[in-house]
Coordinates of C-alpha atoms in Angstrom, one line a residue:
X1 CA 8.3 -22.8 41.4
X2 CA 5.7 -25.0 41.7
X3 CA 2.0 -23.7 40.5
X4 CA -1.7 -24.8 40.3
X5 CA -2.5 -26.8 37.3
X6 CA -6.2 -25.6 34.9
X7 CA -8.4 -28.1 34.1
X8 CA -8.3 -27.7 30.2
X9 CA -10.9 -29.8 30.4
X10 CA -13.1 -27.8 31.5
X11 CA -12.6 -25.3 29.4
X12 CA -13.6 -27.2 26.5
X13 CA -17.1 -27.8 27.5
X14 CA -18.0 -25.2 28.2
X15 CA -18.8 -25.0 24.4
X16 CA -17.5 -21.8 22.7
X17 CA -14.1 -21.9 20.8
X18 CA -11.3 -21.8 21.9
X19 CA -8.2 -19.1 20.7
X20 CA -5.4 -21.0 21.0
X21 CA -1.2 -19.2 20.1
X22 CA 0.5 -22.0 17.8
X23 CA 3.7 -23.6 18.6
X24 CA 6.9 -20.8 16.7
X25 CA 10.0 -22.2 17.4
X26 CA 11.6 -18.3 18.4
X27 CA 8.8 -16.9 19.7
X28 CA 5.6 -18.5 21.3
X29 CA 8.0 -18.0 23.9
X30 CA 6.8 -16.8 27.6
X31 CA 7.0 -12.3 26.8
X32 CA 5.0 -13.3 23.5
X33 CA 2.9 -15.6 25.6
X34 CA 1.7 -12.7 27.6
X35 CA 1.5 -9.8 25.8
X36 CA -0.7 -12.6 23.1
X37 CA -3.3 -13.3 27.0
X38 CA -4.0 -10.3 27.5
X39 CA -6.0 -9.7 23.8
X40 CA -7.6 -12.6 24.4
X41 CA -6.0 -16.1 23.9
X42 CA -7.0 -18.2 25.8
X43 CA -4.4 -21.2 25.4
X44 CA -1.0 -20.5 24.8
X45 CA 1.8 -23.0 23.8
X46 CA 5.7 -22.9 23.9
X47 CA 8.1 -23.1 21.4
X48 CA 8.4 -27.0 19.6
X49 CA 11.4 -28.4 22.2
X50 CA 13.4 -31.1 21.7
X51 CA 12.6 -33.6 24.1
X52 CA 15.8 -35.0 25.0
X53 CA 18.1 -32.3 24.3
X54 CA 15.8 -30.7 26.6
X55 CA 16.8 -33.9 29.1
X56 CA 20.2 -34.5 28.7
X57 CA 21.2 -30.7 29.5
X58 CA 20.1 -28.1 32.3
X59 CA 20.9 -25.9 30.5
X60 CA 18.7 -26.3 27.6
X61 CA 16.0 -27.5 29.9
X62 CA 16.9 -23.6 31.1
X63 CA 17.6 -21.6 27.6
X64 CA 14.4 -22.8 26.1
X65 CA 11.2 -23.2 29.1
X66 CA 10.7 -20.3 31.1
X67 CA 7.2 -19.2 32.3
X68 CA 6.0 -17.1 35.1
X69 CA 2.4 -18.1 37.5
X70 CA 0.6 -15.6 35.2
X71 CA 1.1 -18.1 32.1
X72 CA -1.6 -20.3 32.0
X73 CA -3.1 -22.6 30.7
X74 CA 0.2 -23.5 28.8
X75 CA 0.7 -25.9 27.3
X76 CA 4.9 -27.2 26.7
X77 CA 5.1 -28.9 23.2
X78 CA 8.6 -31.6 22.8
X79 CA 9.4 -33.1 19.3
X80 CA 10.5 -37.2 20.4
X81 CA 10.7 -40.2 18.6
X82 CA 10.8 -42.3 21.6
X83 CA 7.5 -43.3 24.3
X84 CA 10.0 -43.4 27.7
X85 CA 11.7 -39.6 26.5
X86 CA 8.9 -37.3 26.0
X87 CA 7.0 -39.4 29.1
X88 CA 10.4 -38.2 30.9
X89 CA 9.9 -34.8 29.5
X90 CA 6.2 -34.6 30.5
X91 CA 7.4 -35.4 34.1
X92 CA 10.2 -32.6 34.3
X93 CA 7.5 -30.0 33.0
X94 CA 4.4 -30.9 34.8
X95 CA 4.2 -29.5 38.4
X96 CA 5.6 -25.5 35.9
X97 CA 2.6 -26.4 33.3
X98 CA -1.1 -27.7 31.8
X99 CA -0.3 -30.3 29.6
X100 CA 2.5 -31.3 26.9
X101 CA 1.9 -31.4 22.7
X102 CA 3.7 -34.2 20.5
X103 CA 4.5 -32.1 17.8
X104 CA 3.2 -34.8 14.3
X105 CA 3.4 -31.9 12.1
X106 CA 6.2 -30.5 11.4
X107 CA 7.4 -30.9 7.3
X108 CA 11.0 -29.7 8.1
X109 CA 14.1 -31.8 7.0
X110 CA 16.5 -32.1 9.2
X111 CA 13.6 -32.8 12.1
X112 CA 10.9 -35.5 10.3
X113 CA 15.6 -37.9 8.9
X114 CA 15.6 -37.2 12.8
X115 CA 12.5 -38.5 12.8
X116 CA 10.3 -36.5 14.8
X117 CA 7.6 -33.8 13.7
X118 CA 5.4 -35.0 10.0
X119 CA 6.6 -38.0 10.0
X120 CA 5.0 -39.7 13.5
X121 CA 2.2 -39.3 11.4
X122 CA 3.1 -42.3 8.7
X123 CA 3.0 -43.8 12.7
X124 CA 0.3 -45.0 14.4
X125 CA 1.3 -47.5 16.5
X126 CA 4.3 -45.0 17.4
X127 CA 2.1 -42.5 18.5
X128 CA -0.7 -44.5 20.3
X129 CA 2.0 -46.1 22.7
X130 CA 3.0 -41.8 23.8
X131 CA 0.5 -41.2 24.8
X132 CA -0.4 -43.9 26.6
X133 CA 3.0 -43.5 28.3
X134 CA 2.1 -39.6 28.7
X135 CA -0.8 -40.7 30.4
X136 CA 0.5 -43.3 32.5
X137 CA 3.4 -41.4 34.5
X138 CA 2.5 -38.2 35.3
X139 CA 0.8 -38.3 38.4
X140 CA -2.1 -35.9 38.1
X141 CA -5.5 -36.7 35.9
X142 CA -6.4 -32.7 34.6
X143 CA -2.5 -32.9 32.7
X144 CA -3.0 -33.5 29.4
X145 CA -2.0 -35.1 27.0
X146 CA -2.4 -33.4 23.3
X147 CA -0.6 -34.2 19.7
X148 CA -0.6 -31.8 15.8
X149 CA -0.8 -33.4 13.8
X150 CA -0.3 -33.0 9.6
X151 CA -3.2 -34.3 6.7
X152 CA -3.0 -37.9 4.4
X153 CA -3.3 -37.7 1.1
X154 CA -5.1 -40.5 1.7
X155 CA -7.5 -39.6 5.1
X156 CA -8.8 -42.4 5.8
X157 CA -4.8 -42.9 7.5
X158 CA -6.0 -39.8 9.3
X159 CA -8.9 -40.7 11.1
X160 CA -6.8 -44.0 11.7
X161 CA -3.7 -42.4 12.9
X162 CA -6.4 -40.2 15.6
X163 CA -8.7 -43.1 16.6
X164 CA -5.9 -44.3 17.7
X165 CA -5.0 -41.8 19.5
X166 CA -7.3 -41.6 21.0
X167 CA -8.0 -44.7 22.4
X168 CA -3.9 -44.4 24.1
X169 CA -6.0 -41.6 26.0
X170 CA -5.4 -38.6 23.7
X171 CA -7.0 -35.4 25.1
X172 CA -7.7 -33.3 22.1
X173 CA -6.3 -33.8 19.0
X174 CA -4.2 -30.3 16.9
X175 CA -5.6 -30.5 13.2
X176 CA -3.2 -28.4 10.4
X177 CA -5.3 -29.0 7.5
X178 CA -2.6 -29.4 5.7
X179 CA -0.2 -32.3 4.5
X180 CA 3.0 -31.7 4.8
X181 CA 3.9 -31.6 1.0
X182 CA 2.2 -28.7 1.5
X183 CA 3.0 -25.3 2.3
X184 CA 0.9 -22.3 1.8
X185 CA -1.9 -23.9 -0.7
X186 CA -5.0 -23.6 0.8
X187 CA -6.8 -25.9 4.0
X188 CA -8.6 -28.4 3.6
X189 CA -10.5 -27.8 5.8
X190 CA -13.1 -30.6 4.5
X191 CA -11.0 -32.5 6.1
X192 CA -11.0 -31.3 9.7
X193 CA -14.0 -32.0 9.3
X194 CA -14.1 -35.4 8.5
X195 CA -11.6 -36.4 11.5
X196 CA -14.1 -33.9 13.8
X197 CA -16.9 -36.2 12.8
X198 CA -14.5 -39.4 13.6
X199 CA -14.1 -38.0 16.7
X200 CA -15.5 -37.3 20.4
X201 CA -12.5 -35.6 22.3
X202 CA -12.3 -32.3 21.6
X203 CA -10.7 -31.4 18.0
X204 CA -8.2 -28.2 17.4
X205 CA -8.1 -25.9 14.1
X206 CA -5.0 -24.9 12.0
X207 CA -3.9 -23.0 9.2
X208 CA -4.5 -19.6 7.4
X209 CA -6.0 -17.9 10.7
X210 CA -4.9 -14.7 10.1
X211 CA -8.9 -12.8 11.6
X212 CA -11.1 -13.4 14.7
X213 CA -13.4 -13.2 11.0
X214 CA -11.6 -15.8 10.2
X215 CA -12.0 -17.9 13.9
X216 CA -15.3 -18.0 13.4
X217 CA -15.6 -19.2 10.0
X218 CA -13.8 -22.4 10.8
X219 CA -15.6 -22.9 13.1
X220 CA -18.2 -22.5 10.9
X221 CA -17.0 -24.8 8.6
X222 CA -16.0 -27.7 10.9
X223 CA -18.0 -27.7 14.1
X224 CA -14.0 -27.6 16.4
X225 CA -14.0 -27.3 19.5
X226 CA -11.0 -24.7 18.6
X227 CA -9.1 -22.2 16.9
X228 CA -5.4 -21.6 17.0
X229 CA -3.0 -19.2 15.0
X230 CA 0.9 -19.0 14.3
X231 CA 1.9 -16.0 12.1
X232 CA -1.7 -14.4 11.8
X233 CA -0.7 -13.4 16.1
X234 CA 2.4 -13.0 15.2
X235 CA 1.7 -9.7 12.7
X236 CA -1.4 -8.6 14.9
X237 CA -0.2 -10.5 18.5
X238 CA -4.7 -8.6 19.1
X239 CA -6.6 -10.8 16.8
X240 CA -8.7 -12.4 19.1
X241 CA -9.7 -9.6 20.5
X242 CA -10.7 -8.2 16.6
X243 CA -8.2 -6.0 15.9
X244 CA -8.4 -6.3 12.3
X245 CA -4.3 -4.3 12.6
X246 CA -2.2 -4.6 15.4
X247 CA -2.9 -1.7 17.9
X248 CA -1.0 1.1 18.9
X249 CA -1.7 -0.1 22.5
X250 CA -0.2 -4.0 22.4
X251 CA 3.0 -2.3 20.5
X252 CA 3.9 -1.0 23.5
X253 CA 2.9 -3.8 25.6
X254 CA 4.9 -5.5 23.7
X255 CA 7.6 -3.5 24.6
X256 CA 7.2 -3.2 28.1
X257 CA 6.7 -7.8 28.0
X258 CA 9.9 -7.8 26.5
X259 CA 12.4 -5.3 28.0
X260 CA 10.7 -6.6 31.3
X261 CA 12.0 -10.5 31.0
X262 CA 15.0 -9.0 28.6
X263 CA 14.0 -10.6 26.1
X264 CA 17.2 -10.4 22.9
X265 CA 16.9 -7.6 20.3
X266 CA 16.5 -9.9 17.6
X267 CA 14.0 -11.3 19.0
X268 CA 12.5 -8.6 19.8
X269 CA 12.6 -6.1 16.4
X270 CA 11.5 -9.6 14.4
X271 CA 8.8 -9.5 16.6
X272 CA 7.7 -6.3 16.2
X273 CA 8.6 -6.2 11.9
X274 CA 5.9 -8.5 12.1
X275 CA 3.5 -6.0 13.9
X276 CA 4.3 -3.0 11.9
X277 CA 4.2 -4.7 8.6
X278 CA 0.9 -3.5 7.6
X279 CA 0.7 0.0 9.6
X280 CA 4.2 1.1 8.3
X281 CA 4.8 2.7 4.5
X282 CA 7.8 0.4 2.1
X283 CA 10.3 3.6 3.8
X284 CA 9.4 2.8 6.7
X285 CA 10.1 0.1 6.8
X286 CA 13.5 -0.1 5.1
X287 CA 14.1 2.1 7.9
X288 CA 12.2 0.2 11.0
X289 CA 13.5 -3.1 9.2
X290 CA 17.8 -1.1 9.6
X291 CA 17.7 0.0 13.9
X292 CA 20.5 -1.9 15.6
X293 CA 19.7 -2.1 18.9
X294 CA 16.5 -1.9 21.7
X295 CA 17.0 2.5 22.3
X296 CA 16.7 3.1 18.4
X297 CA 13.9 1.3 18.6
X298 CA 12.6 2.9 21.1
X299 CA 13.4 6.5 19.5
X300 CA 11.9 5.8 16.3
X301 CA 8.1 4.1 18.7
X302 CA 8.0 7.4 20.1
X303 CA 9.3 9.5 17.2
X304 CA 6.2 8.1 14.7
X305 CA 3.8 6.4 16.5
X306 CA 4.0 8.2 20.4
X307 CA 4.1 7.8 23.2
X308 CA 1.1 5.2 24.6
X309 CA -0.6 7.9 26.6
X310 CA -0.1 10.8 24.1
X311 CA -1.6 11.9 20.9
X312 CA 0.9 12.5 18.2
X313 CA 0.6 14.7 14.8
X314 CA 4.5 13.2 13.4
X315 CA 2.1 11.9 10.9
X316 CA 1.1 15.6 10.3
X317 CA 4.5 15.8 8.9
X318 CA 5.5 15.6 5.8
X319 CA 8.1 13.0 4.1
X320 CA 10.4 14.7 1.6
X321 CA 9.2 13.6 -1.1
X322 CA 5.8 15.0 -0.6
X323 CA 7.0 18.3 0.6
X324 CA 8.7 19.5 -2.8
X325 CA 5.3 18.1 -5.0
X326 CA 3.8 20.3 -2.4
X327 CA 6.3 22.6 -3.5
X328 CA 6.0 22.1 -7.1
X329 CA 2.6 22.8 -6.4
X330 CA 2.9 26.0 -4.9
X331 CA 5.3 26.7 -8.3
X332 CA 2.3 26.0 -11.5
X333 CA -0.7 28.0 -9.5
X334 CA 2.4 31.5 -8.4
X335 CA 2.9 30.6 -12.8
X336 CA 0.1 29.9 -13.8
X337 CA -1.6 33.0 -12.3
X338 CA 1.2 35.1 -13.4
X339 CA 0.6 34.3 -16.6
X340 CA -3.0 35.0 -16.7
X341 CA -1.9 38.7 -15.5
X342 CA -4.4 40.7 -17.7
X343 CA -1.3 43.9 -18.8
X344 CA 0.7 41.5 -20.0
X345 CA -0.9 40.7 -23.5
X346 CA 0.1 37.4 -25.4
X347 CA 2.5 39.3 -27.7
X348 CA 4.4 40.6 -25.2
X349 CA 4.6 36.8 -23.3
X350 CA 5.9 35.7 -27.4
X351 CA 8.4 37.7 -26.5
X352 CA 9.4 36.9 -23.1
X353 CA 9.5 33.3 -24.5
X354 CA 11.3 34.0 -28.0
X355 CA 15.1 34.9 -25.1
X356 CA 18.1 33.9 -25.0
X357 CA 17.4 31.2 -22.2
X358 CA 14.2 29.4 -22.7
X359 CA 15.9 28.5 -26.4
X360 CA 18.7 27.1 -24.4
X361 CA 15.4 25.5 -21.7
X362 CA 13.4 24.0 -25.1
X363 CA 15.7 22.0 -26.4
X364 CA 14.4 19.2 -22.3
X365 CA 11.5 20.8 -22.2
X366 CA 9.6 18.2 -23.2
X367 CA 12.2 15.1 -21.9
X368 CA 11.2 17.0 -18.7
X369 CA 7.4 17.6 -19.0
X370 CA 7.2 13.5 -19.8
X371 CA 9.8 13.1 -16.9
X372 CA 7.1 15.2 -15.1
X373 CA 4.3 13.1 -15.7
X374 CA 5.6 10.0 -14.6
X375 CA 6.8 10.6 -11.6
X376 CA 3.6 12.7 -10.3
X377 CA 1.0 9.8 -11.8
X378 CA 3.9 7.3 -10.2
X379 CA 3.4 9.0 -7.2
X380 CA -0.8 9.3 -7.7
X381 CA -0.7 5.5 -7.7
X382 CA 0.9 4.9 -5.1
X383 CA -1.1 7.6 -3.0
X384 CA -3.7 5.9 -4.3
X385 CA -2.6 2.2 -2.7
X386 CA -1.7 3.6 0.4
X387 CA -5.7 5.5 0.9
X388 CA -7.2 2.2 0.2
X389 CA -4.5 0.1 2.3
X390 CA -5.6 2.3 5.5
X391 CA -9.5 2.6 4.3
X392 CA -10.6 -0.7 6.8
X393 CA -9.1 1.0 9.6
X394 CA -11.4 1.0 12.4
X395 CA -13.5 -2.6 11.4
X396 CA -12.4 -4.6 14.4
X397 CA -14.8 -5.9 16.9
X398 CA -14.7 -2.8 20.2
X399 CA -13.4 -0.7 18.1
X400 CA -15.2 2.6 19.5
X401 CA -14.4 0.4 23.0
X402 CA -10.1 2.5 22.2
X403 CA -10.6 5.2 20.5
X404 CA -7.6 5.6 21.2
X405 CA -6.0 2.2 19.7
X406 CA -5.9 3.3 15.8
X407 CA -4.8 6.8 16.5
X408 CA -1.8 6.0 14.5
X409 CA -3.9 4.3 10.6
X410 CA -6.5 6.9 11.0
X411 CA -3.4 10.1 10.9
X412 CA -2.1 7.5 8.2
X413 CA -4.9 7.5 6.5
X414 CA -5.3 11.4 6.8
X415 CA -1.5 11.3 5.0
X416 CA -2.4 9.6 2.2
X417 CA -5.1 11.9 1.5
X418 CA -3.9 14.6 1.4
X419 CA -1.1 13.1 -0.8
X420 CA -3.9 11.5 -3.1
X421 CA -5.3 14.8 -3.4
X422 CA -2.4 16.9 -3.9
X423 CA -0.3 14.7 -6.9
X424 CA -3.6 14.6 -9.0
X425 CA -3.8 18.3 -8.4
X426 CA -0.4 18.9 -8.9
X427 CA -0.4 16.5 -12.7
X428 CA -3.6 18.4 -12.9
X429 CA -2.0 22.1 -13.8
X430 CA 1.1 20.4 -14.3
X431 CA -1.2 19.7 -18.4
X432 CA -3.4 22.4 -17.2
X433 CA 0.3 25.1 -17.6
X434 CA 1.7 22.6 -20.6
X435 CA -2.0 24.0 -22.5
X436 CA -2.2 27.7 -20.7
X437 CA 1.7 28.3 -22.9
X438 CA 0.9 26.3 -26.1
X439 CA -2.2 29.0 -26.3
X440 CA -0.8 31.8 -25.5
X441 CA 2.5 31.0 -28.0
X442 CA -1.2 30.6 -30.5
X443 CA -2.8 33.8 -29.0
X444 CA 0.6 35.9 -29.6
X445 CA 0.9 34.5 -33.0
X446 CA -2.6 35.2 -34.2
X447 CA -2.3 38.9 -33.1
X448 CA 0.3 39.1 -35.2
X449 CA -0.9 37.8 -38.9
X450 CA -3.8 39.6 -37.7
X451 CA -1.8 43.3 -37.3
X452 CA 0.5 42.5 -40.4
X453 CA -3.4 41.6 -42.2
X454 CA -3.8 44.7 -41.0
X455 CA -0.6 46.7 -42.5
X456 CA -1.4 45.2 -45.7
X457 CA -4.7 46.7 -45.9
X458 CA -3.9 50.2 -45.2
X459 CA -1.2 50.0 -47.9
X460 CA -3.8 49.1 -50.1
X461 CA -6.4 51.5 -49.3
X462 CA -3.0 54.4 -49.9
X463 CA -2.5 53.0 -53.0
X464 CA -5.7 53.5 -54.2
X465 CA -6.4 56.4 -53.3
X466 CA -3.6 57.2 -54.8
X467 CA -4.2 56.0 -57.7
X468 CA -7.6 57.1 -57.9
X469 CA -6.7 60.6 -57.3
X470 CA -4.6 60.1 -60.2
X471 CA -7.5 58.8 -62.6
X472 CA -8.5 62.7 -62.1
X473 CA -6.0 64.2 -62.4
X474 CA -5.5 61.9 -66.4
X475 CA -9.3 63.1 -66.6
X476 CA -9.3 66.4 -66.5
X477 CA -6.3 66.5 -68.5
X478 CA -8.0 65.0 -71.1
X479 CA -11.2 66.7 -70.1
X480 CA -8.7 70.1 -70.9
X481 CA -5.9 69.1 -72.7
X482 CA -5.0 70.8 -76.6
X483 CA -4.6 68.3 -80.0
X484 CA -4.1 65.2 -80.9
X485 CA -0.9 65.4 -79.6
X486 CA -2.6 65.8 -76.1
X487 CA -5.6 63.3 -76.2
X488 CA -2.4 60.7 -77.2
X489 CA -0.2 61.8 -74.6
X490 CA -2.6 61.3 -71.8
X491 CA -4.2 57.9 -72.9
X492 CA -0.6 56.5 -72.7
X493 CA 0.1 57.1 -70.1
X494 CA -3.8 56.1 -68.2
X495 CA -3.2 53.3 -69.8
X496 CA 0.6 52.4 -68.3
X497 CA -1.1 54.2 -65.5
X498 CA -4.0 51.1 -65.5
X499 CA -1.4 48.3 -66.0
X500 CA 0.2 49.4 -62.6
X501 CA -2.6 50.1 -61.0
X502 CA -3.5 45.5 -62.0
X503 CA -0.5 44.1 -60.6
X504 CA -0.7 46.1 -57.3
X505 CA -3.7 45.1 -57.2
X506 CA -3.5 41.6 -57.6
X507 CA -0.9 41.3 -56.0
X508 CA -3.0 42.4 -52.7
X509 CA -5.8 40.2 -53.7
X510 CA -3.1 37.3 -52.9
X511 CA -1.5 38.6 -50.1
X512 CA -5.5 39.0 -48.9
X513 CA -6.2 35.0 -49.9
X514 CA -3.5 33.3 -48.1
X515 CA -3.6 35.6 -45.0
X516 CA -7.0 34.7 -45.4
X517 CA -5.9 31.1 -46.4
X518 CA -3.5 30.8 -42.5
X519 CA -5.8 32.0 -40.1
X520 CA -8.2 29.5 -41.2
X521 CA -5.9 26.8 -40.4
X522 CA -5.2 28.8 -37.3
X523 CA -8.4 28.8 -36.5
X524 CA -8.7 25.2 -36.5
X525 CA -5.5 24.2 -34.3
X526 CA -6.8 26.6 -31.8
X527 CA -9.4 24.9 -32.2
X528 CA -8.8 21.0 -32.3
X529 CA -6.4 22.3 -29.2
X530 CA -9.4 23.8 -26.6
X531 CA -11.3 20.8 -27.3
X532 CA -7.9 18.4 -26.3
X533 CA -8.0 20.1 -23.1
X534 CA -11.6 19.7 -22.4
X535 CA -10.8 16.7 -22.6
X536 CA -8.1 16.9 -20.5
X537 CA -10.5 19.1 -17.5
X538 CA -13.1 16.2 -18.1
X539 CA -10.7 13.0 -17.5
X540 CA -9.3 15.0 -14.6
X541 CA -12.7 14.8 -13.3
X542 CA -14.0 11.9 -13.9
X543 CA -10.0 10.6 -11.3
X544 CA -10.5 12.7 -8.8
X545 CA -14.5 10.9 -8.4
X546 CA -13.1 6.7 -8.7
X547 CA -10.8 8.1 -5.9
X548 CA -13.3 10.0 -3.8
X549 CA -15.1 7.0 -4.9
X550 CA -12.7 4.7 -3.9
X551 CA -12.0 6.3 -0.3
X552 CA -16.4 6.0 0.8

C-alpha cells in the first residue's frame, strides 16, 4: 500500500531540535518505533538493512522491512558498497518511507570487511556517488538521502567528506562523535560543532544521549538541528517525553504493541529487560531474565507492577530476607523487654545464663554475634543503595501531569526506606542486646561480691564482740582472783587470747583490702563499658541522621 510522504526538510526548518530514534539492529523495528513515537520521538530509523541481500531476496525484504500507515516519518537505513545497489533499494522502499540513510558509521568488523559501515568514511568519492545516485533515481523530490558517519582522528578529513556529500545533494548528516576505534570513550562534541559550522545542511548529533537533559546539553554545545539516541531509548523509550526512568504506562504500551504485532518472544523479552533494568532490584532482574514465555512475562508484570489501570500494593510486601530481618527485630525487642523486667534480679539472670544449655551455646556466641553484625551491615548498605537509587523518582518533566506513571517507583522508594530503617534499628538493638547481657553479668558479679563482703564484715563483728566479752571476763578474773598463781594464769590466758585476736583481725583486714581492690576494678570496668555503650549509641544516632539527610 502506497503511503503519503512527509516533507522531512520542513521539520528541520521549524527551528526546533528534532528527537530521533537511531537505527538499532534487531531493536528499532516497527513495534518499538510505534512505542517511542507515543513519547515525543519525531523521526524513526529502521534497523540497518544490507542492501544487496535486500534486493536479492523477497524473504529478506519481507522480514527486514515492515511498516504501517502510522509509522511516519520513517527513514530506512541501508548498508551498501556500491551506488547502484543503494539506489535500487531506495527505489523499492521509497513509496513506504520518507528517506533512506547510508550507514557510514558501523564499526563492526564483519561490516567493514564487506565494504560497509565505517570503512566508507575513508571513501568520500564513493559516498558522494551513492548520494547522487539516490537523488537522481528516486522520483519523489521530497524524498531524503542522508548519511550517518563517525569522525576521523584528523577532523579535516571528516569535514572534507561531509562537504563532498553536501555537494552531491545529501539532505542531512548524522555525526556519531567518536572514531571507528572508539566505543565507550567520551563523545567529541567539539568535533560535531566544527562539522556543523562547516556545512549548510542540517546536522544531527549522536552519542551518549540518555536523558532529555542530554538532548538540550548537546544542542547547546554543538548547535545541531537534531539529536539521535540509541541505548538511551532502549532503556527508557519515554526519554524524549522527559521521563528519567521508564514509566509504567510505557511498559504496558510495549506489551500491547508487541503482542498485537506478533513480535518474537526474544525481542519482546529483551526490550523489557532493558526497560526494567534501572527500575528493578537485582533479585527482581534475575527472576525476570529467566522467564521463558510471553505469558510468564505478562503474569510477572501483573504480579510485580500491577495492571495499567489499577494501583498495586505488591511493593509493600516484604521479601523473605526482609521478613526474616523484621522477625529478628521483634525478637530483639522482646528479649530486651524480658531482660528489663524489674522482678527478675541480675543474680537470677546470671544463674539462668550459667545453665548447661547456655554453656553449650556460649562456644558459638561470638561467631554468631559477628556473623549477624556482618549480615545486618550488608543489608543496611543494600537498603541505603536502593534509597539513593530511587530518590530521584518523579523529578522528570511532565511528572505532575502523569501521577500514575511512577507509582511502582515510589513504592520501591518507600520499600527501600522501610528496609533501611528496619536493618539500621535491628543492627542497633543487636549491639544494645550484647551490652545489656554483659552489664547484667557484671551487675550480678558485683552484687555477689558485695554480699560476700557483708558476710565477712558480719563475721568480723561477731568475732570482735566475742573477744571483747572474753577480755571483760579476763579482767574480772584478774581483779577478783586470789594469789600470784591466779594472776599468772590470768595473764597467760590474756596474752594467748590477745595474740589469737591480733591474728584474726589481721586476716580480716587483708580480706577487706582484697575485696575493696576487686570492687575498684569492677567499678572501673563498669565505667568503661558504660562509656562504650554511650559511644555506640551516639554513632547509631549519627548514622540515622546521615541516612535521613540522604533521603531528603
